[in-house]
mmCIF file of N, CA and C in Angstrom:
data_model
loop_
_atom_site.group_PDB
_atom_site.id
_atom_site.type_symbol
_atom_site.label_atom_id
_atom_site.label_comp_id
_atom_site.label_asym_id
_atom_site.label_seq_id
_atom_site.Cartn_x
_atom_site.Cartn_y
_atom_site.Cartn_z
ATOM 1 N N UNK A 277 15.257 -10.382 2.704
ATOM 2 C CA UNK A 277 15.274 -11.310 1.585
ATOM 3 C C UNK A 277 16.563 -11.143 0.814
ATOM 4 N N UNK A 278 16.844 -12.556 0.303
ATOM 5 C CA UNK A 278 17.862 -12.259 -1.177
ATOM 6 C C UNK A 278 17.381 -12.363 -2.050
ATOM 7 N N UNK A 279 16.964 -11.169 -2.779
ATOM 8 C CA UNK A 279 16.391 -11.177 -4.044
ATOM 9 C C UNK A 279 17.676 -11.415 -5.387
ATOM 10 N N UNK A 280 16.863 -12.338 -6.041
ATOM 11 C CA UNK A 280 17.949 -12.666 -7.042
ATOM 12 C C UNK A 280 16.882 -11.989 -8.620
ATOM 13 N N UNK A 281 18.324 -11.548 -9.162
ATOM 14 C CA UNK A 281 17.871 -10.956 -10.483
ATOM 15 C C UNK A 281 18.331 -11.887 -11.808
ATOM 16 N N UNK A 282 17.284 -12.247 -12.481
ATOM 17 C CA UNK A 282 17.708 -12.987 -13.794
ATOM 18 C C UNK A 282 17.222 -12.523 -14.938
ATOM 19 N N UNK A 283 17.639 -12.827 -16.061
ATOM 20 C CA UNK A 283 17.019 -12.861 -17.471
ATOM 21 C C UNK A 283 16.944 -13.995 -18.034
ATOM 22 N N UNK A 284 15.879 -14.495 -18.223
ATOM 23 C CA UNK A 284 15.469 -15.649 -18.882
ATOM 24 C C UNK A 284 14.724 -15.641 -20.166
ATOM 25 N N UNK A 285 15.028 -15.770 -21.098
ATOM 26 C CA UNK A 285 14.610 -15.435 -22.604
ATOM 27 C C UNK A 285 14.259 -14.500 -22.880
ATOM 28 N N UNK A 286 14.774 -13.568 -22.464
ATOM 29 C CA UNK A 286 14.118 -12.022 -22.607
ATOM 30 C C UNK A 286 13.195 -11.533 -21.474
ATOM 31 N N UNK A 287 13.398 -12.411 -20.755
ATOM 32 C CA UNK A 287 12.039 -12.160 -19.153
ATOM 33 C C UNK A 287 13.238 -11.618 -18.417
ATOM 34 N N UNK A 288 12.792 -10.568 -17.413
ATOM 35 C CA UNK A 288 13.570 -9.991 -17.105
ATOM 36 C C UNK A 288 13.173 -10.031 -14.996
ATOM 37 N N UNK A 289 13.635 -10.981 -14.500
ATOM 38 C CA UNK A 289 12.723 -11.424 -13.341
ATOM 39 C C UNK A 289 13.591 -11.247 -12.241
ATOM 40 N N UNK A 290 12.892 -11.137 -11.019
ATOM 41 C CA UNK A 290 13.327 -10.631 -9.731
ATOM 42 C C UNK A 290 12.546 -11.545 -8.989
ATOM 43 N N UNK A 291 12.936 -12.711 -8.237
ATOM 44 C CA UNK A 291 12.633 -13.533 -7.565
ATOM 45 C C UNK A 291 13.497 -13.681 -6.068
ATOM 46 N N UNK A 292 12.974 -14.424 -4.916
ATOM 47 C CA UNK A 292 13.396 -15.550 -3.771
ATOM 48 C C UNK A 292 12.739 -16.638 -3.708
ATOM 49 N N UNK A 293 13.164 -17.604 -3.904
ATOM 50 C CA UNK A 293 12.862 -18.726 -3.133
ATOM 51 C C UNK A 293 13.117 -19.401 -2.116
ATOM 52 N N UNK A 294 12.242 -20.186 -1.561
ATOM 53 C CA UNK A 294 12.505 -20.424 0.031
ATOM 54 C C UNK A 294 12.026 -22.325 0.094
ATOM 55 N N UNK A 295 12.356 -23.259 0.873
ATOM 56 C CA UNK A 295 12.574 -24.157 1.023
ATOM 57 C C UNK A 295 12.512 -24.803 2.839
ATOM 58 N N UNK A 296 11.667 -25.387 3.136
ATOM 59 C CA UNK A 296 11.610 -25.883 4.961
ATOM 60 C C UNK A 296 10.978 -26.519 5.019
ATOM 61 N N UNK A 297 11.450 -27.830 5.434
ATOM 62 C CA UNK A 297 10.935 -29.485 5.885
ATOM 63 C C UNK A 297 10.107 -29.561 5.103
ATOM 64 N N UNK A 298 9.892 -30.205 3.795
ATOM 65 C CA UNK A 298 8.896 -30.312 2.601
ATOM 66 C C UNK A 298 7.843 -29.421 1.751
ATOM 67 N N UNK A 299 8.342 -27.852 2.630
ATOM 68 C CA UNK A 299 7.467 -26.962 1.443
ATOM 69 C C UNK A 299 8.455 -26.149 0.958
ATOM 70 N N UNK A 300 8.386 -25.448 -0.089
ATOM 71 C CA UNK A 300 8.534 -24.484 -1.270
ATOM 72 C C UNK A 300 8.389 -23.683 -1.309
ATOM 73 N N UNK A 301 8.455 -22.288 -1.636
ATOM 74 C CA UNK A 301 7.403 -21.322 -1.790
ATOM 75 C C UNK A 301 8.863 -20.461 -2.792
ATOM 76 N N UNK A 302 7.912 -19.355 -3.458
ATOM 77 C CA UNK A 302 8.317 -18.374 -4.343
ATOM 78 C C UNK A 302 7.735 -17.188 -4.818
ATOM 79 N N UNK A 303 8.770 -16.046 -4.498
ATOM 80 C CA UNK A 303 7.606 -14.711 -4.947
ATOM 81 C C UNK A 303 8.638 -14.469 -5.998
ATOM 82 N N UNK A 304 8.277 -13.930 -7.206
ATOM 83 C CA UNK A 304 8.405 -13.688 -8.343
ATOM 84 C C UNK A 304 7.908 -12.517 -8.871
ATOM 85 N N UNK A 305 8.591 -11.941 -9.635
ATOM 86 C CA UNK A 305 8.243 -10.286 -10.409
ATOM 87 C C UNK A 305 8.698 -10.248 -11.768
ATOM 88 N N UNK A 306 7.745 -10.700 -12.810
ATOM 89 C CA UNK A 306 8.117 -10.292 -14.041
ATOM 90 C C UNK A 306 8.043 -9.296 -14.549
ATOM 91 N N UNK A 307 9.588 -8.253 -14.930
ATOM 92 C CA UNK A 307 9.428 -6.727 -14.582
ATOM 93 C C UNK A 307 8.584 -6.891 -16.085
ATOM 94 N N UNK A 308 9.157 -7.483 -17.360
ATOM 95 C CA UNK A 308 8.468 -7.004 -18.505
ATOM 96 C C UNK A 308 6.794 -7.064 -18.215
ATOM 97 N N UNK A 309 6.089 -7.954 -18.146
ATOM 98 C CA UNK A 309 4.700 -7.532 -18.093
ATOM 99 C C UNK A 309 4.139 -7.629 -16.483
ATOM 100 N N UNK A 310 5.022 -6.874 -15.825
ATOM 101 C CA UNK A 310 4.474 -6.729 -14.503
ATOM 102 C C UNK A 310 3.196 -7.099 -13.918
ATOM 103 N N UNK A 311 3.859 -9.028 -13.729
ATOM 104 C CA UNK A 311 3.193 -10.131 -13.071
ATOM 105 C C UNK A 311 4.040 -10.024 -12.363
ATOM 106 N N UNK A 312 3.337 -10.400 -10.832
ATOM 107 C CA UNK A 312 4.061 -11.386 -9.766
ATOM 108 C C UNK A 312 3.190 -12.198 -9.367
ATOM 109 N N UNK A 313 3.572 -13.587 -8.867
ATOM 110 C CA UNK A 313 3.488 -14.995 -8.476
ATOM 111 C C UNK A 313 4.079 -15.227 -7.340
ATOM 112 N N UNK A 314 3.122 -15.411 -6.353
ATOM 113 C CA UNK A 314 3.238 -15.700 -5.338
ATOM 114 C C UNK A 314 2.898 -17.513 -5.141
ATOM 115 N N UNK A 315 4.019 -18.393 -4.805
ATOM 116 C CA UNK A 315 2.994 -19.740 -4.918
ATOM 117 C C UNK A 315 4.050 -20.542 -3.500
ATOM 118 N N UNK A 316 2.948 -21.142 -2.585
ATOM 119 C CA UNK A 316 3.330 -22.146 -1.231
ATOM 120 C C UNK A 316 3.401 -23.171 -1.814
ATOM 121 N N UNK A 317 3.873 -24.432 -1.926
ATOM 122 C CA UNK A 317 3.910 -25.316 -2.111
ATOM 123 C C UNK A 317 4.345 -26.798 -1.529
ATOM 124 N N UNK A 318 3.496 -27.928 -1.190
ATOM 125 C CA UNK A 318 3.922 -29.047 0.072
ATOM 126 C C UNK A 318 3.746 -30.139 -0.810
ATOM 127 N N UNK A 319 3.883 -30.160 -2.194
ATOM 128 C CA UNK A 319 4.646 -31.332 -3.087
ATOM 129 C C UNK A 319 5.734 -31.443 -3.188
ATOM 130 N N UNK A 320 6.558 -32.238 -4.125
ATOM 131 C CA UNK A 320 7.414 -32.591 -4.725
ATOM 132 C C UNK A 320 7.819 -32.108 -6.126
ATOM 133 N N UNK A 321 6.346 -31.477 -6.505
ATOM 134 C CA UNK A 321 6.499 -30.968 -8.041
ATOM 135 C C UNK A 321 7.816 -29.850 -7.666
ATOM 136 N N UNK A 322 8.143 -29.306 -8.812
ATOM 137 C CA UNK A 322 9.249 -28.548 -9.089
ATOM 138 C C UNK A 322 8.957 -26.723 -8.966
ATOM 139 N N UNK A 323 9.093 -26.397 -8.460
ATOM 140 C CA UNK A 323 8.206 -24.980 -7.864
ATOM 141 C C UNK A 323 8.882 -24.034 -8.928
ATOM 142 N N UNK A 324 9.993 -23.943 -9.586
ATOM 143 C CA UNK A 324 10.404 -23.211 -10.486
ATOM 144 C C UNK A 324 9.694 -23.978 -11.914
ATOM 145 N N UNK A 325 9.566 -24.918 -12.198
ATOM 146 C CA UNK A 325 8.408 -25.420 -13.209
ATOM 147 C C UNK A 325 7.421 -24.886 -13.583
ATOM 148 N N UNK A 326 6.317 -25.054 -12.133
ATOM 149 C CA UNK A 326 4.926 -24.636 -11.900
ATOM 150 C C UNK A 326 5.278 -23.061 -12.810
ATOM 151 N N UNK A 327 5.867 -22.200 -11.394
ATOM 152 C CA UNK A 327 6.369 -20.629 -11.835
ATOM 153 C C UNK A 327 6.631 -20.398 -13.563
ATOM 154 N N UNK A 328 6.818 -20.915 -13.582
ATOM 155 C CA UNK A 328 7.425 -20.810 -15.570
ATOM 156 C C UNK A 328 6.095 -20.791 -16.112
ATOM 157 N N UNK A 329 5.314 -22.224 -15.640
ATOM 158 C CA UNK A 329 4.170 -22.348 -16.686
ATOM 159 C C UNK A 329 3.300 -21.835 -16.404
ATOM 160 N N UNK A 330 3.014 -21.549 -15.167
ATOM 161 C CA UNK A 330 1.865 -20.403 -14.010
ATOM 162 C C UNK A 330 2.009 -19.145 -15.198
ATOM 163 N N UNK A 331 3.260 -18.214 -15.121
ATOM 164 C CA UNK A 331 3.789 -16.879 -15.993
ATOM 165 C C UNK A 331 2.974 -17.168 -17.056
ATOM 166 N N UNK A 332 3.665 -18.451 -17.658
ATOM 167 C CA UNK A 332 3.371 -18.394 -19.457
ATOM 168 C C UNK A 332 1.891 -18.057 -19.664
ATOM 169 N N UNK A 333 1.311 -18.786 -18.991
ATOM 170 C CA UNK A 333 -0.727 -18.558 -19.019
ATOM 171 C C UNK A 333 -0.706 -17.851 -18.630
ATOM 172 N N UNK A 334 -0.547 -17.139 -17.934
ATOM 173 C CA UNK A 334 -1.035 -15.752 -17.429
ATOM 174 C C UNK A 334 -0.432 -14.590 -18.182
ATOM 175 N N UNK A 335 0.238 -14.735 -18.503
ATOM 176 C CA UNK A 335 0.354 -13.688 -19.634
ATOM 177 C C UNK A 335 0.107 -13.520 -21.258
ATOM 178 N N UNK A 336 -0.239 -14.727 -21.695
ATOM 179 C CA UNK A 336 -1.169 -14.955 -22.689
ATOM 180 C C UNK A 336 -2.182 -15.378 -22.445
ATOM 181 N N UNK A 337 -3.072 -15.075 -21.374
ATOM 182 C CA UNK A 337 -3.927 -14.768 -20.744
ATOM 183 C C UNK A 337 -4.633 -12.653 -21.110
ATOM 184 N N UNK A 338 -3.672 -12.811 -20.260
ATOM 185 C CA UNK A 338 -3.442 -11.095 -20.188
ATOM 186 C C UNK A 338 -3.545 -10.259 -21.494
ATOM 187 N N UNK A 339 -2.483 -10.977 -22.134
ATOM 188 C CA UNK A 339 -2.149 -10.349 -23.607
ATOM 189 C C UNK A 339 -3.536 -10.331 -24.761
ATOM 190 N N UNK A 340 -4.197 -11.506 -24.539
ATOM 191 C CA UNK A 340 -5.470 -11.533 -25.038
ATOM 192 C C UNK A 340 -6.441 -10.712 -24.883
ATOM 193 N N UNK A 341 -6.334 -10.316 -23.172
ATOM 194 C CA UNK A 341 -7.462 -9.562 -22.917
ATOM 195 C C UNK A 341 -7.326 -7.484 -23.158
ATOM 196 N N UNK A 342 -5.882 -8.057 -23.733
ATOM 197 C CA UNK A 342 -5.199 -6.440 -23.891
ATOM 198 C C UNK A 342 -4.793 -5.861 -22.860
ATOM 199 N N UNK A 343 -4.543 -6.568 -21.600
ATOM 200 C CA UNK A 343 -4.312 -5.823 -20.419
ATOM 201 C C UNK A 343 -2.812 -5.521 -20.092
ATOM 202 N N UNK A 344 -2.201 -6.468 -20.414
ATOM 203 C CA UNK A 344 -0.695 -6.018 -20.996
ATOM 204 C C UNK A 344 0.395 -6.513 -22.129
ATOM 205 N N UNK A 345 0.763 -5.165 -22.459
ATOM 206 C CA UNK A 345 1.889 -5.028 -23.860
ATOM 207 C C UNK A 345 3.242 -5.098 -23.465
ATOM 208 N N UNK A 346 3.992 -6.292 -23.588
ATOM 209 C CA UNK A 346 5.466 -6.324 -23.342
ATOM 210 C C UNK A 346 6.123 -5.539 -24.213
ATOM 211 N N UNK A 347 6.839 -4.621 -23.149
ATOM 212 C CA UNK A 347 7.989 -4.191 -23.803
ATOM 213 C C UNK A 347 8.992 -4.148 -22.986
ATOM 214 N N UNK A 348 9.955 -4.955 -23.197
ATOM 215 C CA UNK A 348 11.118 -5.443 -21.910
ATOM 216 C C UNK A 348 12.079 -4.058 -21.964
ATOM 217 N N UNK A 349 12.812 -4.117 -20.921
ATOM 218 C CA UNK A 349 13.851 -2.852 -20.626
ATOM 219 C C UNK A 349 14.798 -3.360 -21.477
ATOM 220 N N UNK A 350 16.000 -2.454 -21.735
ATOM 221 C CA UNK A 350 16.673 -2.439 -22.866
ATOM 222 C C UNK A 350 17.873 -3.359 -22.142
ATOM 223 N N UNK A 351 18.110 -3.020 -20.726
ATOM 224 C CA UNK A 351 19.376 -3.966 -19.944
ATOM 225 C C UNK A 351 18.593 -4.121 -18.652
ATOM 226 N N UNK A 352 18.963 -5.085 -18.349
ATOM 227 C CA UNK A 352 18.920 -5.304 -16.726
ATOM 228 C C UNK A 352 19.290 -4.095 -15.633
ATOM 229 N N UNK A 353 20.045 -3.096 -15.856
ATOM 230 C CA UNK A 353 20.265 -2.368 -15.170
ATOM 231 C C UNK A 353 19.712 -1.264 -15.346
ATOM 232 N N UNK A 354 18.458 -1.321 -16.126
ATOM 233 C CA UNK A 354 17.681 -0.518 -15.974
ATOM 234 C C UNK A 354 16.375 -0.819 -14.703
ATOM 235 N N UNK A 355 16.540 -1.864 -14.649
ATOM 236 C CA UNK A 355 15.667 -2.188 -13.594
ATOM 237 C C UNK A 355 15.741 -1.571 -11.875
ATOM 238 N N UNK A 356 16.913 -0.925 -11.500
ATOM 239 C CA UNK A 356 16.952 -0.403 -10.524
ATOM 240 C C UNK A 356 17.232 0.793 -10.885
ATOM 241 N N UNK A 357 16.958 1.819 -9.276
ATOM 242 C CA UNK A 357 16.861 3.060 -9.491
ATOM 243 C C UNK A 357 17.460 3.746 -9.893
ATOM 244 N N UNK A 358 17.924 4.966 -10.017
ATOM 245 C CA UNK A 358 19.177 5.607 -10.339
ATOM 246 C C UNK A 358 19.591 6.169 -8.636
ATOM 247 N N UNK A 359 20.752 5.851 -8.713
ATOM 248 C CA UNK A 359 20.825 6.567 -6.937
ATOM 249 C C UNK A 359 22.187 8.220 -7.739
ATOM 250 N N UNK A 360 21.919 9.283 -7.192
ATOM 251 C CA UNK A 360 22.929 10.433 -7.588
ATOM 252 C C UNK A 360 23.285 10.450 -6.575
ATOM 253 N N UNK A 361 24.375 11.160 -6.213
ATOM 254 C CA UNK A 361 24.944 11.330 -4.919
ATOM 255 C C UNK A 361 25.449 12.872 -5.294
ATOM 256 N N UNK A 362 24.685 13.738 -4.244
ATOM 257 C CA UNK A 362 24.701 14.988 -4.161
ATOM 258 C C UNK A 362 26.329 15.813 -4.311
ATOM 259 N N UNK A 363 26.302 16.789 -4.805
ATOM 260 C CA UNK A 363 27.986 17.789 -4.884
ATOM 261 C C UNK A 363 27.595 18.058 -3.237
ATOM 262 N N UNK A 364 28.931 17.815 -2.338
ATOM 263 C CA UNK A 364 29.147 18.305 -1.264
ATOM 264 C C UNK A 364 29.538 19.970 -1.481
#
């Protein structure tokens, strides 16, 4: 995969999307309240749309039920690991 990394209003997301002869599809990882969205799709609707408004309910969804507390990372580059590279 090419995973692409964005920040979108403070969402801090790790997505691919994919596209072949009239379907869609998208896996998605919202690192702040660690959702992912998985969605196939064989419309025309806008699959990054759906994804936006799919997130938004579901996490004020979530947030209601107390199941998760956003607290976003401070940079994007906290989102990957730390790699050290050993003293030879």
């Amino acid at each position: 995969f090419g995973w692409r990394i964005k920040d979108e209003n403070g969402n801090h997301l790790i997505y691919h999307n994919g596209l072949w002869h009239g379907f869609t599809s998208t896996i998605t990882h919202e690192v702040n309240s660690d959702i992912t969205i998985i969605m196939l799709n064989n419309t025309t609707a806008s699959i990054s749309a759906i994804k936006r408004d799919l997130l938004r309910i579901t996490k004020t969804e979530l947030q209601k039920l107390g199941i998760i507390n956003e607290e976003p990372p401070s940079t994007i580059a906290s989102l990957a690991p730390s790699t050290k590279i050993p003293n030879s």
